[in-house]
Coordinates of C-alpha atoms and ligand atoms in Angstrom, one line a residue:
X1 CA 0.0 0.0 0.0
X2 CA 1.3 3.2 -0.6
X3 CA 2.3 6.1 1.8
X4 CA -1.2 8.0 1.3
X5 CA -3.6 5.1 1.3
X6 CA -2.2 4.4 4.6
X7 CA -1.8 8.1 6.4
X8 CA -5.8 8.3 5.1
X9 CA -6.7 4.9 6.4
X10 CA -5.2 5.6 10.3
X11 CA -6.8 9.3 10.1
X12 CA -10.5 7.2 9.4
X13 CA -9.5 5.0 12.1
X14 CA -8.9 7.8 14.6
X15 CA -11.7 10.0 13.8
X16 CA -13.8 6.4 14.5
X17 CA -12.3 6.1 17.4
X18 CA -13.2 9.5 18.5
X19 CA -16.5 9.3 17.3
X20 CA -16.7 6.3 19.2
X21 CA -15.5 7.8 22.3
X22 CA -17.7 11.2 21.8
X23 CA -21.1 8.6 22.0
X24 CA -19.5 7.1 25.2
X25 CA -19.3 10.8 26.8
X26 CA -22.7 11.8 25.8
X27 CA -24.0 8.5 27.5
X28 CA -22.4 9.1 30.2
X29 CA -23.1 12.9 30.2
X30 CA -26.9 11.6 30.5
X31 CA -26.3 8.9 33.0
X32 CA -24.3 11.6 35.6
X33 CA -22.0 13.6 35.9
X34 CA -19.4 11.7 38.3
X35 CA -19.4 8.9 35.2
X36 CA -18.7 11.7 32.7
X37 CA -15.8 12.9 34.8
X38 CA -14.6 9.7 35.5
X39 CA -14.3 8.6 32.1
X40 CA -13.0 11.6 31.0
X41 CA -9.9 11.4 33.2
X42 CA -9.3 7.7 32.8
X43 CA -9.2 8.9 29.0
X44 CA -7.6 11.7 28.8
X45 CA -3.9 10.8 27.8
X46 CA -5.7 8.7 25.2
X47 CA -8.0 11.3 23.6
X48 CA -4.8 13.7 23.6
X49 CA -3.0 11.3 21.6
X50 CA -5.6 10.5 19.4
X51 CA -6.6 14.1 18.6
X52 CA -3.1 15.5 17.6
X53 CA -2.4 12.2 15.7
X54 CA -5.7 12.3 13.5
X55 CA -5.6 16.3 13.1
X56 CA -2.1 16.0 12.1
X57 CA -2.6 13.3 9.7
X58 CA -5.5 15.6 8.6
X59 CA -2.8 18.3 7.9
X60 CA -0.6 15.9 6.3
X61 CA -2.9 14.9 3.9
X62 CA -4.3 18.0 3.0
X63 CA -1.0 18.9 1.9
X64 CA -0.2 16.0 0.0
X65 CA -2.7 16.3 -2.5
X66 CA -2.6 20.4 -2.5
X67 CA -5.9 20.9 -3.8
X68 CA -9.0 19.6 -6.1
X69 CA -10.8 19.5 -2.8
X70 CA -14.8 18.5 -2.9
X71 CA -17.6 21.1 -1.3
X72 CA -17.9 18.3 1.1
X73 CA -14.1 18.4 2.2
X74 CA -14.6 22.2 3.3
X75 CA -18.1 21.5 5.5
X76 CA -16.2 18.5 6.9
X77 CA -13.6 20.6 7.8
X78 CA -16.1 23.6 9.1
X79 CA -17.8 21.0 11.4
X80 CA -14.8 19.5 12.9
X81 CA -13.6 22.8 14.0
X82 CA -16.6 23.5 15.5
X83 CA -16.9 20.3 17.3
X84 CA -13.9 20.7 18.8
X85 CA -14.4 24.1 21.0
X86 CA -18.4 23.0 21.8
X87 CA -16.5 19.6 23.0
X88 CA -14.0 21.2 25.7
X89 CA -16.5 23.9 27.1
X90 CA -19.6 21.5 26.9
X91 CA -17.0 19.3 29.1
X92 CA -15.7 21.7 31.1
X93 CA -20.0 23.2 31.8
X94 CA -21.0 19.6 32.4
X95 CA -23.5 20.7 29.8
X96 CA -25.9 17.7 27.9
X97 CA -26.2 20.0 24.7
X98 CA -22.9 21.0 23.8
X99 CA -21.7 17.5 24.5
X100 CA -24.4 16.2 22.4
X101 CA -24.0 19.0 19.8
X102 CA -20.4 18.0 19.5
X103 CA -20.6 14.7 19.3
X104 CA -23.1 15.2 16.2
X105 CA -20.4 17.3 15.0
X106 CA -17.7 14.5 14.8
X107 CA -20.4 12.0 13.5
X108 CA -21.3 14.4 11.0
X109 CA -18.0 15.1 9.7
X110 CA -17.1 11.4 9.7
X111 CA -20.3 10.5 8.0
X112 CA -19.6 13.5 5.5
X113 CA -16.2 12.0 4.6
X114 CA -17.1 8.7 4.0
X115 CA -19.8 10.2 1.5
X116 CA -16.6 12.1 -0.1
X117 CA -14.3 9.1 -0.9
X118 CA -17.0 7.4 -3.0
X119 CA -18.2 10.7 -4.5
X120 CA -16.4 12.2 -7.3
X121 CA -15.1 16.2 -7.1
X122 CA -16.3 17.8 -9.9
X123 CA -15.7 21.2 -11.1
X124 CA -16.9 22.9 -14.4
X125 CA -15.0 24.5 -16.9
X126 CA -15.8 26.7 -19.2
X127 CA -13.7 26.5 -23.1
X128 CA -13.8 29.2 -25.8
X129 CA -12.1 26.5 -28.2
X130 CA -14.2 23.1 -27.9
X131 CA -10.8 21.4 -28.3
X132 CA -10.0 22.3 -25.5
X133 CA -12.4 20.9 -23.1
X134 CA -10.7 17.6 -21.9
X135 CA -7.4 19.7 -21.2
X136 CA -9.1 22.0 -19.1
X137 CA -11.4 19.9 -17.2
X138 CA -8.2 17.6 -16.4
X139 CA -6.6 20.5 -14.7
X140 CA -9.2 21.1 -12.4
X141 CA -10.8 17.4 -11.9
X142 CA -7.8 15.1 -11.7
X143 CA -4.6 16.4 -11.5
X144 CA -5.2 16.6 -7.5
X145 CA -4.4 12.8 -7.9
X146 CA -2.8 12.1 -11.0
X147 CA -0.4 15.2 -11.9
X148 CA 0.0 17.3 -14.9
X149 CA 1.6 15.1 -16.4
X150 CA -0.1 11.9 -15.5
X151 CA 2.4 10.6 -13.2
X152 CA 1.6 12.1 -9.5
X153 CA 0.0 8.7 -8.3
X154 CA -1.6 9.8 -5.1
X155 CA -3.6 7.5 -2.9
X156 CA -3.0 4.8 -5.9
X157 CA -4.1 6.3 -8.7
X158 CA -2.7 4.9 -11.5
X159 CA 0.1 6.6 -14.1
X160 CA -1.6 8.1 -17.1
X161 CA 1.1 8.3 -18.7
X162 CA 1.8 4.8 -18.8
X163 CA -1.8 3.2 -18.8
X164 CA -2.3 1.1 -21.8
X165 CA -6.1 1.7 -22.1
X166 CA -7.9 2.4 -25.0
X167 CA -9.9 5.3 -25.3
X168 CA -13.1 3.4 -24.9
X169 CA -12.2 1.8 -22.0
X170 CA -10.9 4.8 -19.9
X171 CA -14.2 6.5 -20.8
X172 CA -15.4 3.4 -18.8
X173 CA -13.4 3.8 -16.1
X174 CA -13.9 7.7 -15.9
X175 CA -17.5 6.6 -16.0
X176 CA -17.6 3.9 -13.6
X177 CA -14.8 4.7 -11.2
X178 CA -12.5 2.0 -10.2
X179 CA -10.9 1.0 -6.9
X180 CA -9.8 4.2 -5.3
X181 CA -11.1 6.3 -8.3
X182 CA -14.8 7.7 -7.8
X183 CA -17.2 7.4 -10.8
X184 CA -17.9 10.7 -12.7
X185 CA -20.8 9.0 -14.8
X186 CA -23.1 10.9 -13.2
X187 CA -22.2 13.9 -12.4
X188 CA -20.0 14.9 -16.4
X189 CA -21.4 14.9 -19.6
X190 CA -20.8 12.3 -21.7
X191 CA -19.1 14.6 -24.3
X192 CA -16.9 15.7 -21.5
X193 CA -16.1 12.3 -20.5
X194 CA -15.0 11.7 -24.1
X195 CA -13.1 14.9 -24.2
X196 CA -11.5 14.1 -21.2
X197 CA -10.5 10.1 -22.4
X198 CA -9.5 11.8 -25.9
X199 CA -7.0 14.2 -23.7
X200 CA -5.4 11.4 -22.1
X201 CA -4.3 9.9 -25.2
X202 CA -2.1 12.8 -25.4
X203 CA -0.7 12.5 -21.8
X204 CA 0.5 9.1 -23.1
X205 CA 2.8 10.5 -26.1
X206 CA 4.8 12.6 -23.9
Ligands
HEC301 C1 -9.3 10.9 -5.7 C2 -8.2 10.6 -6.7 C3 -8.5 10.5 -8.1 C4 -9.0 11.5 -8.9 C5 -9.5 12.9 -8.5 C6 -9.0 11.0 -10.3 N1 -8.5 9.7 -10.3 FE1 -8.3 8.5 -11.9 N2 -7.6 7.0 -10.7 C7 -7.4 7.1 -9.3 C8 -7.0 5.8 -8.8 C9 -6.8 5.5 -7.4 C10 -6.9 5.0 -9.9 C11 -6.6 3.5 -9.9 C12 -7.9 2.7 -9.8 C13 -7.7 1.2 -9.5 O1 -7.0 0.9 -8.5 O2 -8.2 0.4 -10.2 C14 -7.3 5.8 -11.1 C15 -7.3 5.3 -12.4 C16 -7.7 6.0 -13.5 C17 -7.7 5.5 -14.9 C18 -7.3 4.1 -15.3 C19 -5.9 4.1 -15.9 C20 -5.3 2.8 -16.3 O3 -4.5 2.8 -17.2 O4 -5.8 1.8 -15.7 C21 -8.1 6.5 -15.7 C22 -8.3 6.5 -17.2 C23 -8.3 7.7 -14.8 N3 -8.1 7.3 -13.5 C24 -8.7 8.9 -15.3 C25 -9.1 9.9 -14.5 C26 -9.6 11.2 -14.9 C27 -9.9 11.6 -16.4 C28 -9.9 12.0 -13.8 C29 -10.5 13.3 -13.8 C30 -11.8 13.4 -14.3 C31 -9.4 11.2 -12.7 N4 -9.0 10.0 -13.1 C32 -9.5 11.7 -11.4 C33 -7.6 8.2 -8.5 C34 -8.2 9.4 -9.0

């Protein structure tokens, strides 16, 4: 597996284990407060840990693939820093609704980015030249994960420059998705989606 699969795979894992952790404090929150506090202090070493390790990776990531990121991406992120400060004062207040609130914040965002992996980020372009449709929706739909120049392989994705499909079948898998790749079939034109395959031929040459 390669070095971004995995970073993305242990940030899931620790934002499910904070999620997981968030329910427990709400339940608790609701039984009373000595059981909140209790909890809390027999965790707190842990949730430290956990926190900077999955906002870090978060950072990490984000910087890694430097843009092409999906509406959903930014609410993700909106909600997550919200959920943080409404967690530490609704803690610190002993108070049900932040608590709660937070913890809908964190299942939220982790709902929201499990949405995001297997929905394609698509972004419209506009040509003056019809030719150059495919070139310009590359730019701002796939390089994030393949590079300019077809190459950039992020989180798997496969080298453009090297791929041995026909046009026809990289309209399918632009279509379809495949493994890590999100399908575009619904959301692009189908002339688009042939632009787009036609453009790749050219990636190839170079
Ligand atoms: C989120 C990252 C990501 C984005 C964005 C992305 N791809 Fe991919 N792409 C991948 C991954 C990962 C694979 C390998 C899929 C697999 O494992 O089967 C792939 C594979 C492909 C392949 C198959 C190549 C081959 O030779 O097998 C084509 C064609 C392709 N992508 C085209 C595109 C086009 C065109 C866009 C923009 C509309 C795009 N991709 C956007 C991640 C991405």
């Amino acid at each position: 597996m390669e070095s971004y699969t995995i970073l993305s795979k242990a940030h899931m894992l620790f934002a499910l284990l904070f999620v997981i952790s968030m329910l427990i404090k709400v339940i608790l929150i609701f039984k009373n407060n000595e059981a909140f506090d209790k909890y809390r202090g027999k965790t707190k070493i842990a949730e430290m840990v956990v926190t900077i390790l999955f906002l870090a990776l978060g950072i990490i990531l984000m910087v890694q693939k430097g843009g092409g990121f999906h509406m959903l991406f930014w609410i993700k992120l909106g909600i997550v820093a919200a959920g943080i400060p409404l967690g530490i004062i609704g803690a610190k207040k002993h108070s049900k609704a932040l608590v709660t609130l937070s913890f809908l914040c964190f299942f939220g965002a982790y709902g929201l980015a499990e949405v995001a992996k297997k929905k394609a980020v698509v972004q419209e372009v506009v040509v003056e030249e019809p030719s150059q449709l495919g070139t310009e929706l590359y730019k701002v739909n796939c390089v994030a994960c393949h590079g300019e120049d077809g190459k950039k392989g992020l989180g798997g994705a496969s080298d453009l420059s090297a791929s041995v499909l026909s046009e026809e079948e990289a309209k399918n898998v632009i279509t379809n998705g495949r493994g890590g790749m999100a399908p575009y079939g619904g959301q692009m034109k189908e002339e688009e989606i042939t632009a787009l395959a036609t453009y790749l031929q050219s990636l190839k040459a170079k």
